Short mmCIF file of C-alpha atoms and ligand atoms in Angstrom, two decimals:
data_model
loop_
_atom_site.label_atom_id
_atom_site.label_comp_id
_atom_site.label_asym_id
_atom_site.label_seq_id
_atom_site.Cartn_x
_atom_site.Cartn_y
_atom_site.Cartn_z
CA UNK A 1 192.34 -123.28 -31.17
CA UNK A 2 192.73 -124.43 -35.10
CA UNK A 3 195.32 -127.40 -35.78
CA UNK A 4 198.74 -126.34 -35.19
CA UNK A 5 200.71 -125.45 -38.34
CA UNK A 6 204.08 -124.71 -37.11
CA UNK A 7 205.81 -127.84 -38.46
CA UNK A 8 204.05 -127.77 -41.95
CA UNK A 9 206.10 -126.88 -44.88
CA UNK A 10 205.73 -123.81 -46.78
CA UNK A 11 203.46 -125.38 -49.60
CA UNK A 12 201.31 -127.10 -47.04
CA UNK A 13 200.96 -123.92 -44.88
CA UNK A 14 199.89 -121.93 -47.98
CA UNK A 15 197.43 -124.61 -49.18
CA UNK A 16 195.82 -124.86 -45.48
CA UNK A 17 195.81 -121.08 -45.36
CA UNK A 18 193.71 -120.84 -48.50
CA UNK A 19 191.49 -123.60 -47.39
CA UNK A 20 190.98 -121.89 -44.17
CA UNK A 21 190.21 -118.44 -45.84
CA UNK A 22 187.74 -120.40 -47.94
CA UNK A 23 186.06 -122.04 -44.81
CA UNK A 24 185.80 -118.73 -42.94
CA UNK A 25 184.27 -116.86 -45.92
CA UNK A 26 182.26 -119.27 -47.76
CA UNK A 27 182.02 -122.71 -46.28
CA UNK A 28 181.15 -122.21 -42.40
CA UNK A 29 178.87 -119.36 -42.97
CA UNK A 30 176.62 -121.28 -45.57
CA UNK A 31 176.77 -124.48 -43.59
CA UNK A 32 173.89 -124.03 -41.32
CA UNK A 33 171.54 -123.04 -44.29
CA UNK A 34 172.43 -125.88 -46.55
CA UNK A 35 171.99 -128.26 -43.56
CA UNK A 36 168.78 -126.87 -42.35
CA UNK A 37 167.35 -127.12 -45.96
CA UNK A 38 168.99 -130.76 -46.61
CA UNK A 39 170.42 -129.30 -49.75
CA UNK A 40 173.63 -130.64 -51.53
CA UNK A 41 175.91 -127.54 -51.43
CA UNK A 42 176.64 -127.81 -55.25
CA UNK A 43 178.06 -124.20 -55.61
CA UNK A 44 180.74 -124.88 -52.77
CA UNK A 45 181.90 -128.11 -54.49
CA UNK A 46 182.27 -125.79 -57.47
CA UNK A 47 184.27 -123.38 -55.71
CA UNK A 48 186.43 -126.26 -54.38
CA UNK A 49 187.27 -127.19 -58.02
CA UNK A 50 188.13 -123.50 -58.60
CA UNK A 51 190.48 -123.67 -55.94
CA UNK A 52 192.36 -126.49 -57.24
CA UNK A 53 191.52 -128.93 -54.36
CA UNK A 54 189.75 -131.83 -55.92
CA UNK A 55 192.85 -133.59 -56.91
CA UNK A 56 195.32 -132.80 -54.45
CA UNK A 57 197.11 -136.35 -54.09
CA UNK A 58 196.92 -137.37 -57.79
CA UNK A 59 199.53 -137.04 -60.56
CA UNK A 60 200.01 -133.73 -62.40
CA UNK A 61 199.86 -135.39 -65.86
CA UNK A 62 196.13 -136.31 -64.98
CA UNK A 63 195.13 -132.97 -63.79
CA UNK A 64 196.17 -133.64 -60.09
CA UNK A 65 197.99 -131.40 -57.77
CA UNK A 66 200.78 -134.13 -57.46
CA UNK A 67 200.98 -133.41 -53.47
CA UNK A 68 201.11 -136.13 -50.77
CA UNK A 69 198.03 -137.84 -49.28
CA UNK A 70 199.03 -136.33 -46.06
CA UNK A 71 198.61 -132.98 -47.39
CA UNK A 72 195.36 -133.75 -48.78
CA UNK A 73 194.24 -134.87 -45.36
CA UNK A 74 195.29 -131.44 -43.89
CA UNK A 75 192.70 -130.19 -46.23
CA UNK A 76 189.92 -132.48 -45.42
CA UNK A 77 190.45 -131.92 -41.51
CA UNK A 78 190.24 -128.02 -42.30
CA UNK A 79 187.03 -128.61 -44.31
CA UNK A 80 185.62 -130.74 -41.70
CA UNK A 81 186.45 -128.12 -38.95
CA UNK A 82 184.09 -125.77 -41.08
CA UNK A 83 181.43 -128.02 -42.61
CA UNK A 84 181.43 -131.75 -42.23
CA UNK A 85 179.16 -132.62 -45.02
CA UNK A 86 181.29 -130.78 -47.55
CA UNK A 87 184.57 -132.74 -46.35
CA UNK A 88 182.44 -135.99 -46.74
CA UNK A 89 181.59 -135.12 -50.13
CA UNK A 90 185.34 -134.42 -51.13
CA UNK A 91 186.67 -137.49 -49.25
CA UNK A 92 184.17 -139.66 -51.08
CA UNK A 93 185.08 -138.11 -54.47
CA UNK A 94 188.77 -138.58 -53.64
CA UNK A 95 188.08 -142.21 -53.03
CA UNK A 96 186.52 -142.69 -56.40
CA UNK A 97 189.23 -140.98 -58.07
CA UNK A 98 191.87 -143.04 -56.05
CA UNK A 99 190.25 -146.13 -57.49
CA UNK A 100 190.72 -144.75 -61.23
CA UNK A 101 194.21 -143.83 -60.44
CA UNK A 102 195.37 -147.12 -59.01
CA UNK A 103 193.37 -149.43 -61.11
CA UNK A 104 192.51 -147.63 -64.29
CA UNK A 105 193.55 -148.00 -67.92
CA UNK A 106 195.67 -145.12 -69.52
CA UNK A 107 192.35 -144.33 -71.42
CA UNK A 108 190.20 -144.27 -68.06
CA UNK A 109 192.80 -141.97 -66.50
CA UNK A 110 192.45 -139.57 -69.48
CA UNK A 111 188.82 -139.72 -69.52
CA UNK A 112 187.62 -140.22 -66.23
CA UNK A 113 190.33 -139.25 -63.73
CA UNK A 114 191.35 -136.02 -65.24
CA UNK A 115 187.57 -134.92 -65.21
CA UNK A 116 187.66 -135.82 -61.44
CA UNK A 117 190.95 -134.31 -60.47
CA UNK A 118 189.95 -130.82 -62.11
CA UNK A 119 186.53 -130.89 -60.40
CA UNK A 120 184.97 -131.11 -63.90
CA UNK A 121 183.38 -134.43 -62.47
CA UNK A 122 182.61 -135.34 -59.08
CA UNK A 123 182.62 -138.99 -58.02
CA UNK A 124 180.88 -141.32 -55.69
CA UNK A 125 181.38 -144.91 -54.43
CA UNK A 126 178.79 -147.49 -54.33
CA UNK A 127 179.14 -150.97 -52.54
CA UNK A 128 176.45 -151.26 -49.87
CA UNK A 129 173.37 -153.10 -50.51
CA UNK A 130 170.00 -153.69 -48.84
CA UNK A 131 171.34 -157.24 -48.01
CA UNK A 132 175.10 -156.68 -47.48
CA UNK A 133 176.35 -153.95 -45.56
CA UNK A 134 179.52 -154.90 -43.06
CA UNK A 135 179.40 -158.30 -45.31
CA UNK A 136 179.97 -156.40 -48.24
CA UNK A 137 181.18 -159.48 -50.17
CA UNK A 138 177.58 -160.90 -50.38
CA UNK A 139 176.43 -158.31 -52.70
CA UNK A 140 173.71 -159.30 -55.43
CA UNK A 141 173.62 -156.63 -57.89
CA UNK A 142 174.61 -158.35 -61.09
CA UNK A 143 176.58 -157.40 -64.25
CA UNK A 144 175.69 -159.95 -67.17
CA UNK A 145 177.52 -159.76 -70.47
CA UNK A 146 175.45 -158.12 -73.11
CA UNK A 147 176.10 -156.42 -76.53
CA UNK A 148 179.80 -156.44 -76.07
CA UNK A 149 179.58 -154.75 -72.79
CA UNK A 150 177.58 -155.36 -69.43
CA UNK A 151 174.12 -155.01 -68.37
CA UNK A 152 173.67 -154.17 -64.68
CA UNK A 153 170.39 -154.85 -62.68
CA UNK A 154 169.89 -154.48 -58.94
CA UNK A 155 169.59 -152.01 -56.00
CA UNK A 156 172.21 -150.27 -53.87
CA UNK A 157 171.67 -148.27 -50.60
CA UNK A 158 173.58 -145.51 -48.87
CA UNK A 159 175.34 -144.02 -51.55
CA UNK A 160 176.59 -140.50 -50.46
CA UNK A 161 175.82 -138.00 -53.46
CA UNK A 162 174.97 -140.93 -55.53
CA UNK A 163 172.51 -139.04 -57.51
CA UNK A 164 174.62 -136.01 -57.66
CA UNK A 165 177.85 -137.38 -58.60
CA UNK A 166 178.89 -137.31 -62.32
CA UNK A 167 180.38 -140.87 -62.10
CA UNK A 168 179.81 -143.53 -59.55
CA UNK A 169 182.54 -146.53 -58.58
CA UNK A 170 179.88 -149.51 -58.65
CA UNK A 171 180.60 -152.65 -57.38
CA UNK A 172 178.58 -155.41 -59.23
CA UNK A 173 178.48 -159.51 -59.43
CA UNK A 174 179.88 -160.93 -62.79
CA UNK A 175 180.92 -164.17 -61.21
CA UNK A 176 179.92 -166.82 -58.38
CA UNK A 177 179.24 -165.88 -54.80
CA UNK A 178 181.79 -164.36 -52.55
CA UNK A 179 184.44 -161.65 -53.28
CA UNK A 180 186.02 -163.22 -56.10
CA UNK A 181 182.85 -162.82 -58.19
CA UNK A 182 182.79 -158.99 -58.09
CA UNK A 183 183.82 -156.49 -60.81
CA UNK A 184 183.94 -152.48 -60.23
CA UNK A 185 182.55 -150.17 -63.13
CA UNK A 186 182.45 -146.62 -63.58
CA UNK A 187 179.08 -145.72 -64.19
CA UNK A 188 178.01 -142.05 -65.50
CA UNK A 189 175.18 -140.30 -64.08
CA UNK A 190 172.92 -140.06 -67.28
CA UNK A 191 173.02 -143.69 -68.02
CA UNK A 192 169.59 -144.88 -68.87
CA UNK A 193 168.06 -147.36 -66.20
CA UNK A 194 170.50 -145.73 -63.51
CA UNK A 195 168.45 -143.65 -61.10
CA UNK A 196 168.17 -142.21 -57.40
CA UNK A 197 165.19 -143.74 -56.17
CA UNK A 198 165.22 -142.46 -52.65
CA UNK A 199 166.93 -139.85 -50.77
CA UNK A 200 167.35 -140.68 -47.00
CA UNK A 201 165.96 -138.54 -44.21
CA UNK A 202 169.02 -138.93 -41.69
CA UNK A 203 170.11 -137.84 -38.27
CA UNK A 204 173.02 -135.64 -39.47
CA UNK A 205 175.05 -134.99 -42.59
CA UNK A 206 171.65 -133.68 -43.91
CA UNK A 207 173.10 -131.73 -46.72
CA UNK A 208 175.25 -134.58 -47.68
CA UNK A 209 172.56 -136.70 -49.85
CA UNK A 210 172.28 -140.48 -49.00
CA UNK A 211 170.54 -142.30 -51.97
CA UNK A 212 169.25 -145.80 -52.75
CA UNK A 213 170.04 -146.46 -56.28
CA UNK A 214 168.21 -148.64 -58.73
CA UNK A 215 170.02 -150.04 -61.73
CA UNK A 216 167.54 -151.62 -64.34
CA UNK A 217 169.21 -152.87 -67.51
CA UNK A 218 171.98 -150.26 -67.45
CA UNK A 219 174.20 -150.81 -70.21
CA UNK A 220 177.90 -150.26 -69.37
CA UNK A 221 180.76 -150.38 -72.14
CA UNK A 222 183.73 -152.40 -71.31
CA UNK A 223 185.86 -149.27 -71.48
CA UNK A 224 184.09 -148.44 -68.23
CA UNK A 225 184.86 -151.43 -66.34
CA UNK A 226 187.79 -150.74 -63.88
CA UNK A 227 190.20 -153.42 -63.71
CA UNK A 228 189.78 -157.25 -64.63
CA UNK A 229 186.62 -159.02 -63.84
CA UNK A 230 186.69 -160.43 -60.15
CA UNK A 231 189.11 -157.96 -58.78
CA UNK A 232 186.04 -155.55 -57.84
CA UNK A 233 186.12 -156.23 -54.16
CA UNK A 234 190.00 -155.73 -54.11
CA UNK A 235 189.55 -152.40 -55.48
CA UNK A 236 186.74 -151.65 -53.06
CA UNK A 237 188.92 -152.59 -50.00
CA UNK A 238 192.05 -150.68 -51.13
CA UNK A 239 189.90 -147.62 -51.79
CA UNK A 240 188.21 -147.72 -48.30
CA UNK A 241 191.69 -148.16 -46.85
CA UNK A 242 192.50 -144.83 -48.68
CA UNK A 243 189.06 -143.27 -47.47
CA UNK A 244 189.26 -144.53 -43.96
CA UNK A 245 192.00 -141.86 -43.50
CA UNK A 246 189.67 -139.24 -44.92
CA UNK A 247 187.12 -140.23 -42.51
CA UNK A 248 189.44 -140.16 -39.68
CA UNK A 249 190.60 -136.48 -40.76
CA UNK A 250 186.86 -135.64 -40.67
CA UNK A 251 186.42 -136.85 -37.24
CA UNK A 252 189.52 -134.75 -35.85
CA UNK A 253 188.03 -131.82 -37.72
CA UNK A 254 184.59 -132.05 -36.25
CA UNK A 255 185.97 -132.72 -32.74
CA UNK A 256 188.40 -129.77 -33.05
CA UNK A 257 185.21 -127.60 -33.91
CA UNK A 258 183.48 -128.95 -31.06
CA UNK A 259 186.40 -128.37 -28.52
CA UNK A 260 186.88 -124.64 -30.00
CA UNK A 261 182.93 -123.86 -29.60
CA UNK A 262 183.21 -125.32 -26.02
CA UNK A 263 186.10 -123.28 -24.94
CA UNK A 264 184.48 -120.12 -26.12
CA UNK A 265 181.09 -120.92 -24.52
CA UNK A 266 182.76 -121.86 -20.88
CA UNK A 267 184.89 -118.91 -20.98
CA UNK A 268 182.12 -116.72 -21.64
CA UNK A 269 179.49 -118.40 -19.78
CA UNK A 270 179.21 -117.55 -15.97
CA UNK A 271 177.87 -119.31 -12.83
CA UNK A 272 178.62 -119.08 -9.25
CA UNK A 273 180.28 -115.69 -9.99
CA UNK A 274 183.18 -116.89 -12.55
CA UNK A 275 183.38 -118.73 -15.97
CA UNK A 276 182.24 -121.96 -16.04
CA UNK A 277 185.75 -122.92 -17.37
CA UNK A 278 187.38 -121.57 -13.98
CA UNK A 279 186.29 -125.02 -12.46
CA UNK A 280 188.69 -127.57 -12.32
CA UNK A 281 185.86 -130.18 -13.02
CA UNK A 282 185.30 -128.51 -16.55
CA UNK A 283 189.02 -128.07 -17.40
CA UNK A 284 189.49 -131.64 -16.79
CA UNK A 285 187.17 -132.43 -19.54
CA UNK A 286 188.51 -129.90 -21.63
CA UNK A 287 192.00 -131.60 -21.22
CA UNK A 288 190.47 -134.84 -22.12
CA UNK A 289 189.09 -133.62 -25.09
CA UNK A 290 192.14 -131.63 -26.43
CA UNK A 291 194.53 -134.54 -25.61
CA UNK A 292 192.07 -136.97 -27.70
CA UNK A 293 191.90 -134.95 -30.66
CA UNK A 294 195.74 -134.60 -30.38
CA UNK A 295 196.48 -138.13 -30.13
CA UNK A 296 194.00 -138.83 -33.13
CA UNK A 297 195.40 -136.13 -35.29
CA UNK A 298 198.99 -138.05 -34.59
CA UNK A 299 197.43 -141.46 -35.49
CA UNK A 300 195.82 -140.49 -38.75
CA UNK A 301 199.06 -138.60 -40.01
CA UNK A 302 201.30 -141.43 -39.12
CA UNK A 303 199.12 -143.78 -41.22
CA UNK A 304 199.15 -140.92 -44.19
CA UNK A 305 202.97 -140.71 -43.86
CA UNK A 306 203.17 -144.52 -44.22
CA UNK A 307 200.85 -144.47 -47.44
CA UNK A 308 202.92 -141.77 -48.88
CA UNK A 309 206.17 -143.72 -48.21
CA UNK A 310 204.58 -146.68 -50.14
CA UNK A 311 204.43 -148.88 -47.04
CA UNK A 312 201.48 -151.00 -46.26
CA UNK A 313 199.06 -148.98 -44.00
CA UNK A 314 195.95 -150.89 -43.71
CA UNK A 315 196.29 -151.52 -40.05
CA UNK A 316 196.96 -148.02 -39.26
CA UNK A 317 194.33 -146.60 -41.49
CA UNK A 318 191.87 -148.89 -39.55
CA UNK A 319 193.24 -147.72 -36.09
CA UNK A 320 193.13 -144.16 -37.10
CA UNK A 321 189.43 -144.35 -38.54
CA UNK A 322 188.36 -146.31 -35.16
CA UNK A 323 190.41 -144.09 -32.77
CA UNK A 324 189.53 -140.58 -34.29
CA UNK A 325 185.66 -141.23 -35.06
CA UNK A 326 185.36 -142.55 -31.24
CA UNK A 327 187.24 -139.25 -30.37
CA UNK A 328 184.83 -137.14 -32.33
CA UNK A 329 181.81 -139.16 -30.76
CA UNK A 330 183.32 -138.54 -27.15
CA UNK A 331 184.31 -135.01 -27.47
CA UNK A 332 180.93 -133.77 -29.22
CA UNK A 333 179.00 -135.38 -26.57
CA UNK A 334 181.13 -133.79 -23.96
CA UNK A 335 180.66 -130.32 -25.67
CA UNK A 336 177.09 -130.59 -25.68
CA UNK A 337 177.33 -131.40 -21.96
CA UNK A 338 179.48 -128.51 -21.42
CA UNK A 339 177.09 -126.17 -22.93
CA UNK A 340 174.42 -127.17 -20.31
CA UNK A 341 170.98 -126.63 -21.82
CA UNK A 342 172.14 -124.44 -24.48
CA UNK A 343 174.13 -127.60 -25.95
CA UNK A 344 170.73 -129.00 -26.56
CA UNK A 345 169.29 -126.37 -28.86
CA UNK A 346 170.07 -125.73 -32.53
CA UNK A 347 171.19 -122.20 -31.82
CA UNK A 348 174.64 -123.48 -30.77
CA UNK A 349 176.49 -125.88 -33.31
CA UNK A 350 177.16 -128.56 -30.95
CA UNK A 351 174.08 -130.58 -31.17
CA UNK A 352 174.75 -130.79 -34.90
CA UNK A 353 178.29 -131.76 -34.09
CA UNK A 354 177.33 -134.67 -31.80
CA UNK A 355 174.84 -135.98 -34.76
CA UNK A 356 177.38 -135.68 -37.22
CA UNK A 357 179.87 -137.70 -35.12
CA UNK A 358 177.65 -140.68 -34.88
CA UNK A 359 177.67 -141.10 -38.80
CA UNK A 360 181.48 -141.34 -38.81
CA UNK A 361 181.55 -144.23 -36.45
CA UNK A 362 179.33 -145.96 -38.84
CA UNK A 363 180.49 -145.45 -42.49
CA UNK A 364 183.33 -147.05 -44.53
CA UNK A 365 183.15 -149.90 -42.11
CA UNK A 366 181.71 -149.53 -38.62
CA UNK A 367 183.99 -149.38 -35.65
CA UNK A 368 183.29 -152.77 -34.80
CA UNK A 369 184.36 -153.98 -38.40
CA UNK A 370 187.63 -152.16 -38.04
CA UNK A 371 188.22 -153.91 -34.93
CA UNK A 372 188.29 -156.99 -37.20
CA UNK A 373 190.65 -155.60 -39.61
CA UNK A 374 192.83 -154.57 -36.82
CA UNK A 375 192.72 -158.06 -35.12
CA UNK A 376 193.19 -159.60 -38.32
CA UNK A 377 196.17 -157.90 -39.38
CA UNK A 378 197.76 -158.34 -35.85
CA UNK A 379 197.26 -162.12 -35.82
CA UNK A 380 197.31 -162.92 -39.48
CA UNK A 381 194.05 -164.89 -38.79
C1 FAD B 1 174.97 -141.69 -43.92
C2 FAD B 1 175.71 -142.77 -44.57
C3 FAD B 1 176.43 -142.60 -45.84
C4 FAD B 1 177.19 -143.95 -46.36
N1 FAD B 1 177.79 -143.63 -47.57
C5 FAD B 1 177.86 -144.84 -48.14
C6 FAD B 1 178.54 -144.65 -49.61
O1 FAD B 1 178.89 -143.54 -50.14
N2 FAD B 1 178.63 -145.81 -50.14
C7 FAD B 1 178.54 -147.31 -49.93
O2 FAD B 1 178.73 -148.18 -50.27
N3 FAD B 1 177.91 -146.97 -48.34
C8 FAD B 1 177.85 -146.15 -47.59
N4 FAD B 1 177.44 -146.19 -46.28
C9 FAD B 1 177.21 -147.50 -46.10
C10 FAD B 1 177.94 -147.81 -44.56
O3 FAD B 1 179.06 -148.00 -45.15
C11 FAD B 1 177.25 -149.06 -44.03
O4 FAD B 1 176.22 -148.57 -43.32
C12 FAD B 1 177.90 -149.89 -43.08
O5 FAD B 1 179.07 -150.32 -43.64
C13 FAD B 1 177.22 -150.67 -42.14
O6 FAD B 1 176.62 -151.74 -42.66
P1 FAD B 1 174.92 -151.87 -42.65
O7 FAD B 1 174.44 -150.46 -42.37
O8 FAD B 1 174.31 -152.75 -43.83
O9 FAD B 1 174.99 -152.58 -41.07
P2 FAD B 1 175.14 -154.03 -40.69
O10 FAD B 1 176.08 -154.55 -41.41
O11 FAD B 1 173.77 -154.65 -40.87
O12 FAD B 1 175.43 -154.18 -39.33
C14 FAD B 1 174.60 -153.71 -38.02
C15 FAD B 1 175.19 -153.85 -36.88
O13 FAD B 1 175.80 -154.96 -36.73
C16 FAD B 1 177.41 -154.76 -36.45
N5 FAD B 1 177.85 -155.95 -36.98
C17 FAD B 1 177.73 -156.51 -38.40
N6 FAD B 1 178.55 -157.63 -38.52
C18 FAD B 1 179.22 -157.79 -37.26
C19 FAD B 1 180.35 -158.89 -36.83
N7 FAD B 1 180.66 -159.71 -37.64
N8 FAD B 1 180.88 -158.53 -35.63
C20 FAD B 1 180.33 -157.46 -34.90
N9 FAD B 1 179.37 -156.69 -35.16
C21 FAD B 1 178.94 -156.77 -36.32
C22 FAD B 1 177.39 -153.52 -37.23
O14 FAD B 1 178.73 -153.10 -36.95
C23 FAD B 1 176.62 -152.67 -36.88
O15 FAD B 1 176.56 -152.07 -35.62
C24 FAD B 1 176.85 -145.10 -45.90
C25 FAD B 1 176.06 -145.14 -44.70
C26 FAD B 1 175.47 -143.98 -43.99
C27 FAD B 1 174.82 -144.09 -42.61
#
């Protein structure tokens, strides 16, 4: 039972139809192979660019499709339903493009954003460091003034597609300790001294490469500083507000895939002379799974509508990320349970879905940190 398309407008419905066809023809059939080989699906990213879905929510004058963020999230949900790692890659790419669109100069929009929206370039986002994860403002990678630009030194961790991306939104310290000492840079792939040092071996998202990056005397010109010195943390957090909605949509797409697989399995599998799904105890579990998914879908789409209307949506983005990824964890766990022993073997997709859901509860602010964001917004503390 895929996402309900009835209330979409014609443009949205045809875009979702296009993506659904791509998912059925290319993404889903190839996902298992890329995941088992732990290989970045570069050819599929190129196809996303050819389909024109690498710049959906960005202005047409900069190569984007000029559509709403709500429309973009429909696409993310569809992709995640077929192949989570691919959806994650597009979500991170969009997070990087968002920052350039929101905070970039006209020249940066022409040189960087236009390449990102058209898919000539793919983007990544690098905030986390060995000593600063949830406490991201404690980062220590340094950007010192040098040769009319900056020289960056330090190390980053957990950068999704950090070595595959053509440009990385990189946060580094130009000033004193704390959030106000951080500046954002647009670091291009081939820049000398900038390297992918280690690719992590992960529980899930195995075809979404996660990198430790090293920066040794990396020269970055002024023209690649994004925003003023000292506003890098503001850029990082604004990008995360936006990106969290992508992660929420990923959670719902993944959970829907788990529910669909479980409905098919429990209808087909017979025990005690009838389909497993004929038991009330099983139907109650399926009912909770479907209801959680639908509630999460409404939550992230509501936050996206606020964003599209130019309203503050930070609280709702954190709620959507928290709720939708917790739903994904619960639904995928129940999907494994309802497959019995078959849920535990790799021949069936649900064990992979369960491993993938765990990652969604951790990235772009753990779900504990989302509760801080929500609590602070509610109380003003
Ligand atoms: C697959 C993957 C991809 C990622 N991709 C990226 C990326 O592209 N770019 C990027 O910058 N980062 C990325 N990350 C990093 C991710 O955002 C961090 O892992 C996450 O923010 C948590 O930071 P940490 O791992 O250092 O955990 P820590 O901050 O050390 O937290 C450890 C535990 O303590 C809890 N905790 C910490 N502080 C508090 C507190 N005050 N109150 C209650 N609980 C607390 C956390 O919730 C967590 O459960 C990725 C991570 C993974 C696993």
